[in-house]
Short mmCIF file of C-alpha atoms and ligand atoms in Angstrom, two decimals:
data_model
loop_
_atom_site.label_atom_id
_atom_site.label_comp_id
_atom_site.label_asym_id
_atom_site.label_seq_id
_atom_site.Cartn_x
_atom_site.Cartn_y
_atom_site.Cartn_z
CA MET A 10 -17.12 9.47 7.13
CA PHE A 11 -13.41 8.88 6.88
CA TYR A 12 -10.13 10.63 7.32
CA HIS A 13 -7.89 12.00 4.62
CA ALA A 14 -4.25 12.98 5.11
CA ALA A 15 -4.17 16.49 3.72
CA PRO A 16 -0.91 17.31 1.90
CA ALA A 17 -0.49 20.64 3.63
CA GLY A 18 -2.37 20.19 6.87
CA ARG A 19 -3.22 17.86 9.69
CA ALA A 20 -5.40 14.88 8.83
CA ARG A 21 -8.93 16.01 8.11
CA ILE A 22 -12.24 14.28 7.74
CA ILE A 23 -13.82 14.15 4.29
CA LYS A 24 -17.36 12.86 3.95
CA GLY A 25 -18.20 10.77 0.92
CA HIS A 26 -14.67 10.74 -0.53
CA PRO A 27 -14.43 8.26 -3.46
CA PHE A 28 -11.68 6.28 -1.68
CA ALA A 29 -13.76 5.96 1.49
CA GLY A 30 -13.39 2.51 2.99
CA ARG A 31 -11.11 1.17 0.25
CA MET A 32 -7.79 2.93 0.62
CA GLU A 33 -4.94 0.54 -0.03
CA ARG A 34 -2.68 0.04 2.98
CA VAL A 35 1.05 -0.18 2.40
CA VAL A 36 3.70 -0.92 5.04
CA ILE A 37 7.22 0.33 4.32
CA SER A 38 10.11 -1.30 6.17
CA LEU A 39 12.63 1.53 5.91
CA GLY A 40 16.18 0.34 6.58
CA GLY A 41 18.21 2.36 9.06
CA SER A 42 20.90 2.93 6.43
CA ILE A 43 18.32 4.76 4.29
CA ILE A 44 17.49 7.17 7.12
CA ASN A 45 21.06 7.73 8.31
CA PRO A 46 23.55 7.04 5.53
CA GLU A 47 27.27 7.79 5.88
CA GLU A 48 26.75 11.52 5.36
CA ARG A 49 23.98 13.51 7.04
CA ASP A 50 21.17 14.00 4.49
CA GLY A 51 18.13 15.98 5.64
CA GLU A 52 17.33 16.82 2.02
CA PHE A 53 16.65 13.14 1.27
CA LEU A 54 14.26 12.92 4.24
CA ASN A 55 12.44 16.00 2.93
CA GLN A 56 12.10 14.43 -0.54
CA LEU A 57 10.94 11.12 0.94
CA SER A 58 8.40 12.99 3.08
CA SER A 59 7.00 14.82 0.04
CA LEU A 60 6.56 11.51 -1.73
CA LEU A 61 4.86 9.90 1.30
CA ARG A 62 2.53 12.91 1.70
CA LYS A 63 1.49 12.52 -1.95
CA PHE A 64 0.73 8.81 -1.55
CA ALA A 65 -1.10 9.41 1.73
CA GLN A 66 -3.85 11.15 -0.24
CA ASP A 67 -5.09 7.80 -1.52
CA HIS A 68 -3.20 5.19 0.52
CA GLU A 69 -2.82 4.40 4.20
CA ILE A 70 0.93 4.56 4.73
CA TYR A 71 2.75 2.86 7.62
CA VAL A 72 6.53 3.26 7.92
CA VAL A 73 8.61 1.04 10.22
CA CYS A 74 12.12 2.47 10.63
CA GLY A 75 15.27 0.39 11.16
CA GLY A 76 18.12 1.35 13.47
CA GLY A 77 21.07 1.27 11.04
CA LYS A 78 24.48 2.35 12.24
CA ILE A 79 23.08 4.05 15.37
CA ALA A 80 21.65 0.70 16.52
CA ARG A 81 24.90 -1.09 15.69
CA TYR A 82 26.92 1.49 17.65
CA TYR A 83 24.80 1.04 20.79
CA ILE A 84 24.51 -2.73 20.49
CA ASN A 85 28.25 -3.22 19.92
CA THR A 86 29.15 -0.88 22.77
CA GLY A 87 26.57 -2.47 25.06
CA ARG A 88 28.03 -5.89 24.25
CA GLU A 89 31.46 -4.66 25.41
CA LEU A 90 29.73 -3.69 28.66
CA ASN A 91 28.36 -7.26 29.04
CA ALA A 92 24.72 -6.25 28.62
CA SER A 93 22.27 -9.14 28.13
CA GLU A 94 20.77 -9.88 24.69
CA ASP A 95 17.45 -8.38 25.78
CA GLN A 96 19.22 -5.24 26.97
CA LEU A 97 21.05 -5.00 23.64
CA ASP A 98 17.75 -5.39 21.82
CA GLU A 99 16.32 -2.55 23.94
CA LEU A 100 19.21 -0.35 22.83
CA GLY A 101 18.48 -1.32 19.20
CA ILE A 102 14.78 -0.52 19.65
CA GLY A 103 15.73 2.87 21.08
CA ALA A 104 17.76 3.60 17.93
CA THR A 105 14.89 2.57 15.64
CA ARG A 106 12.55 4.95 17.50
CA LEU A 107 15.09 7.77 17.25
CA ASN A 108 15.18 7.25 13.47
CA ALA A 109 11.38 7.09 13.38
CA ARG A 110 11.18 10.40 15.24
CA LEU A 111 13.47 12.01 12.65
CA LEU A 112 11.16 10.94 9.82
CA GLN A 113 8.14 12.12 11.81
CA LEU A 114 9.74 15.55 12.13
CA ALA A 115 10.32 15.66 8.36
CA LEU A 116 6.66 14.71 7.76
CA GLY A 117 5.44 17.49 10.04
CA ASN A 118 1.71 17.67 10.55
CA VAL A 119 0.78 14.63 8.43
CA ALA A 120 2.34 12.38 11.10
CA GLU A 121 1.56 12.02 14.79
CA GLY A 122 3.93 13.55 17.35
CA THR A 123 4.43 10.27 19.19
CA ILE A 124 5.92 6.93 18.17
CA PRO A 125 3.63 3.91 18.57
CA HIS A 126 5.33 1.28 20.75
CA THR A 127 3.03 -1.58 19.77
CA ILE A 128 1.27 -2.88 16.65
CA GLU A 129 -2.07 -1.99 18.27
CA GLU A 130 -0.99 1.63 18.87
CA ALA A 131 0.16 1.84 15.24
CA ALA A 132 -3.16 0.49 13.94
CA GLU A 133 -4.93 3.01 16.18
CA GLN A 134 -2.92 5.90 14.70
CA GLY A 135 -3.64 4.58 11.19
CA ARG A 136 -7.36 4.93 11.81
CA LYS A 137 -6.83 8.71 12.23
CA GLY A 138 -5.82 9.01 8.58
CA ILE A 139 -2.26 10.13 9.25
CA ILE A 140 1.04 8.60 8.14
CA VAL A 141 2.11 6.18 10.86
CA VAL A 142 5.83 6.07 11.69
CA MET A 143 7.27 3.65 14.21
CA GLY A 144 10.39 1.65 15.08
CA GLY A 145 10.75 -1.62 16.96
CA THR A 146 8.36 -3.09 19.50
CA THR A 147 9.79 -5.80 21.78
CA PRO A 148 13.16 -7.61 22.05
CA GLY A 149 13.82 -10.69 19.94
CA HIS A 150 13.23 -9.65 16.34
CA THR A 151 13.94 -6.82 13.88
CA THR A 152 11.86 -4.13 12.25
CA ASP A 153 11.23 -6.42 9.24
CA GLY A 154 9.32 -8.66 11.66
CA VAL A 155 7.43 -5.64 13.02
CA SER A 156 6.55 -4.58 9.45
CA ALA A 157 5.10 -7.99 8.64
CA ALA A 158 3.13 -8.17 11.91
CA LEU A 159 1.77 -4.67 11.27
CA ALA A 160 0.93 -5.56 7.65
CA GLU A 161 -1.03 -8.56 8.91
CA ARG A 162 -2.82 -6.47 11.56
CA VAL A 163 -3.96 -3.72 9.17
CA GLY A 164 -4.54 -6.00 6.14
CA ALA A 165 -1.85 -4.35 4.01
CA ALA A 166 -1.78 -4.95 0.26
CA ARG A 167 2.00 -5.14 0.25
CA ILE A 168 5.19 -4.58 2.23
CA VAL A 169 7.90 -2.42 0.67
CA ASN A 170 11.30 -3.40 2.05
CA ALA A 171 13.46 -0.35 1.36
CA THR A 172 17.07 -1.39 1.85
CA ALA A 173 20.67 -0.50 1.05
CA VAL A 174 20.78 -3.01 -1.83
CA ASP A 175 18.48 -2.91 -4.85
CA GLY A 176 16.95 -6.38 -4.49
CA VAL A 177 17.66 -9.93 -3.37
CA TYR A 178 20.83 -11.46 -4.85
CA SER A 179 21.98 -15.03 -5.36
CA ASP A 180 24.96 -14.19 -3.09
CA ASP A 181 25.96 -11.28 -0.91
CA PRO A 182 26.47 -8.53 -3.53
CA TRP A 183 28.91 -6.67 -1.24
CA LYS A 184 31.21 -9.69 -1.24
CA VAL A 185 30.54 -11.70 -4.42
CA LYS A 186 31.27 -9.75 -7.62
CA ASP A 187 29.05 -11.77 -9.98
CA ALA A 188 26.11 -12.19 -7.57
CA LYS A 189 22.91 -12.17 -9.67
CA LYS A 190 19.82 -10.17 -8.83
CA ILE A 191 16.68 -12.30 -8.45
CA HIS A 192 13.67 -10.45 -9.87
CA HIS A 193 10.99 -12.77 -8.55
CA MET A 194 10.96 -15.41 -5.86
CA THR A 195 8.44 -17.26 -3.70
CA PHE A 196 8.32 -17.01 0.10
CA GLN A 197 9.37 -20.65 0.25
CA GLN A 198 12.47 -19.87 -1.83
CA LEU A 199 13.23 -16.96 0.52
CA LEU A 200 12.83 -19.15 3.60
CA ASP A 201 15.07 -21.80 2.02
CA MET A 202 17.65 -19.10 1.32
CA LEU A 203 17.50 -17.79 4.87
CA GLY A 204 17.81 -21.31 6.21
CA ASP A 205 20.83 -22.35 4.16
CA GLY A 206 23.32 -20.86 6.58
CA HIS A 207 24.23 -17.92 4.35
CA GLY A 208 21.45 -15.63 5.55
CA ALA A 209 23.23 -13.81 8.37
CA GLY A 210 25.50 -11.68 6.21
CA ARG A 211 23.12 -11.38 3.31
CA SER A 212 22.11 -7.77 2.89
CA GLY A 213 18.66 -6.78 1.77
CA VAL A 214 16.80 -10.00 2.57
CA PHE A 215 13.69 -9.88 4.73
CA ASP A 216 14.14 -11.38 8.20
CA PRO A 217 12.85 -14.94 8.88
CA MET A 218 10.06 -13.95 11.28
CA GLY A 219 8.82 -11.37 8.77
CA ALA A 220 9.03 -13.90 5.95
CA ASP A 221 7.02 -16.45 7.97
CA ILE A 222 4.24 -13.93 8.63
CA ALA A 223 4.19 -12.67 5.03
CA LEU A 224 4.01 -16.27 3.75
CA ARG A 225 1.16 -17.12 6.11
CA CYS A 226 -0.81 -14.00 5.15
CA ARG A 227 0.19 -14.04 1.46
CA ILE A 228 1.28 -10.39 1.60
CA PRO A 229 3.81 -9.67 -1.18
CA VAL A 230 7.16 -8.14 -0.19
CA LEU A 231 8.89 -5.80 -2.65
CA VAL A 232 12.62 -5.42 -1.97
CA ILE A 233 13.97 -2.17 -3.39
CA ALA A 234 16.82 0.33 -3.18
CA GLY A 235 15.42 2.63 -0.51
CA ARG A 236 17.20 5.77 -1.70
CA ASP A 237 15.82 5.50 -5.24
CA LEU A 238 12.60 7.50 -4.86
CA GLU A 239 11.29 6.63 -8.33
CA GLU A 240 11.61 2.96 -7.38
CA MET A 241 9.95 3.74 -4.03
CA SER A 242 6.97 5.27 -5.88
CA GLN A 243 6.65 2.24 -8.12
CA ALA A 244 6.82 -0.12 -5.16
CA ILE A 245 4.18 1.76 -3.17
CA ARG A 246 1.92 1.56 -6.24
CA GLY A 247 2.61 -2.17 -6.54
CA GLY A 248 5.18 -2.31 -9.36
CA PRO A 249 6.73 -2.86 -11.82
CA ILE A 250 10.02 -2.47 -9.97
CA LYS A 251 13.72 -3.02 -10.68
CA GLY A 252 14.09 -4.86 -7.37
CA THR A 253 12.73 -8.22 -6.20
CA ILE A 254 9.11 -9.26 -5.75
CA ILE A 255 8.57 -12.01 -3.19
CA ASP A 256 5.12 -13.60 -3.25
CA GLY A 257 3.31 -16.88 -3.69
P1 UTP B 588 16.72 -3.29 12.85
O1 UTP B 588 15.39 -3.69 12.40
O2 UTP B 588 17.33 -2.06 12.29
O3 UTP B 588 17.74 -4.51 12.70
O4 UTP B 588 16.73 -3.18 14.43
P2 UTP B 588 18.54 -5.05 11.46
O5 UTP B 588 17.60 -5.65 10.47
O6 UTP B 588 19.58 -5.95 12.07
O7 UTP B 588 19.23 -3.77 10.86
P3 UTP B 588 19.15 -3.11 9.39
O8 UTP B 588 17.88 -3.57 8.73
O9 UTP B 588 20.39 -3.58 8.72
O10 UTP B 588 19.14 -1.61 9.68
C1 UTP B 588 17.95 -2.95 15.16
C2 UTP B 588 18.05 -3.88 16.34
O11 UTP B 588 17.06 -3.53 17.31
C3 UTP B 588 16.55 -4.69 17.95
C4 UTP B 588 17.34 -5.87 17.38
O12 UTP B 588 18.47 -6.06 18.22
C5 UTP B 588 17.78 -5.34 16.02
O13 UTP B 588 18.93 -6.00 15.54
N1 UTP B 588 15.08 -4.79 17.73
C6 UTP B 588 14.49 -4.07 16.73
C7 UTP B 588 14.30 -5.57 18.57
O14 UTP B 588 14.81 -6.24 19.45
N2 UTP B 588 12.94 -5.60 18.39
C8 UTP B 588 12.32 -4.87 17.42
O15 UTP B 588 11.07 -4.91 17.33
C9 UTP B 588 13.12 -4.12 16.54
#
């Protein structure tokens, strides 16, 4: 017996389904800028939800939402108020959960009505056969790190890092005009890149804690433009993509 996320209804149990016991698990690290871009865009969240519902028929889907500009607003304001780093992280986590709740609302009855606060709670929700949507967990890292820890916990086939840029670049593409997109790189190359002192402002790169976990568990990370839903479909399936594949 196992659970199947029904496209138009709450998760239901289907006995003897051909995918029983071997549904691929995919964790999506959904950047905050994808959920709340400059202009309000509920239509995009509806389209993304339709796509996720479709994939949930034969995949276990876990989405970890970033905080984006809402997190930055609270963190920057909290810093002016002399809050501690842990308190600022708590504000950021609150923003990620607010974004997660918005996506949950768009998903309707194929997602739970509560946000898991821990990796264990997320894994528990995943066992119900619904789409799991969460934000941050504890202070000290970002939602990329949460995505990698969750991917390790549930044995995910891949992590899709859906960001504002369409892959990893040789330099910050917002600042360097002829920055080149890197189509394939190893985790070691990513860690070297993050460690070379240029990582902080580099958009679209997975965070160091997440990269460490993904390297240890050999879970590929696919970095894609999160608002390109065709690219999102390809990445959930495992490629080919226009973005960057990090593995090895
Ligand atoms: P994000 O994951 O959105 O951070 O979490 P980010 O990678 O800096 O932002 P994006 O990817 O560009 O949107 C927002 C903030 O929330 C706190 C951190 O302060 C982080 O910068 N946070 C988040 C935690 O402390 N723990 C978590 O598990 C998640």
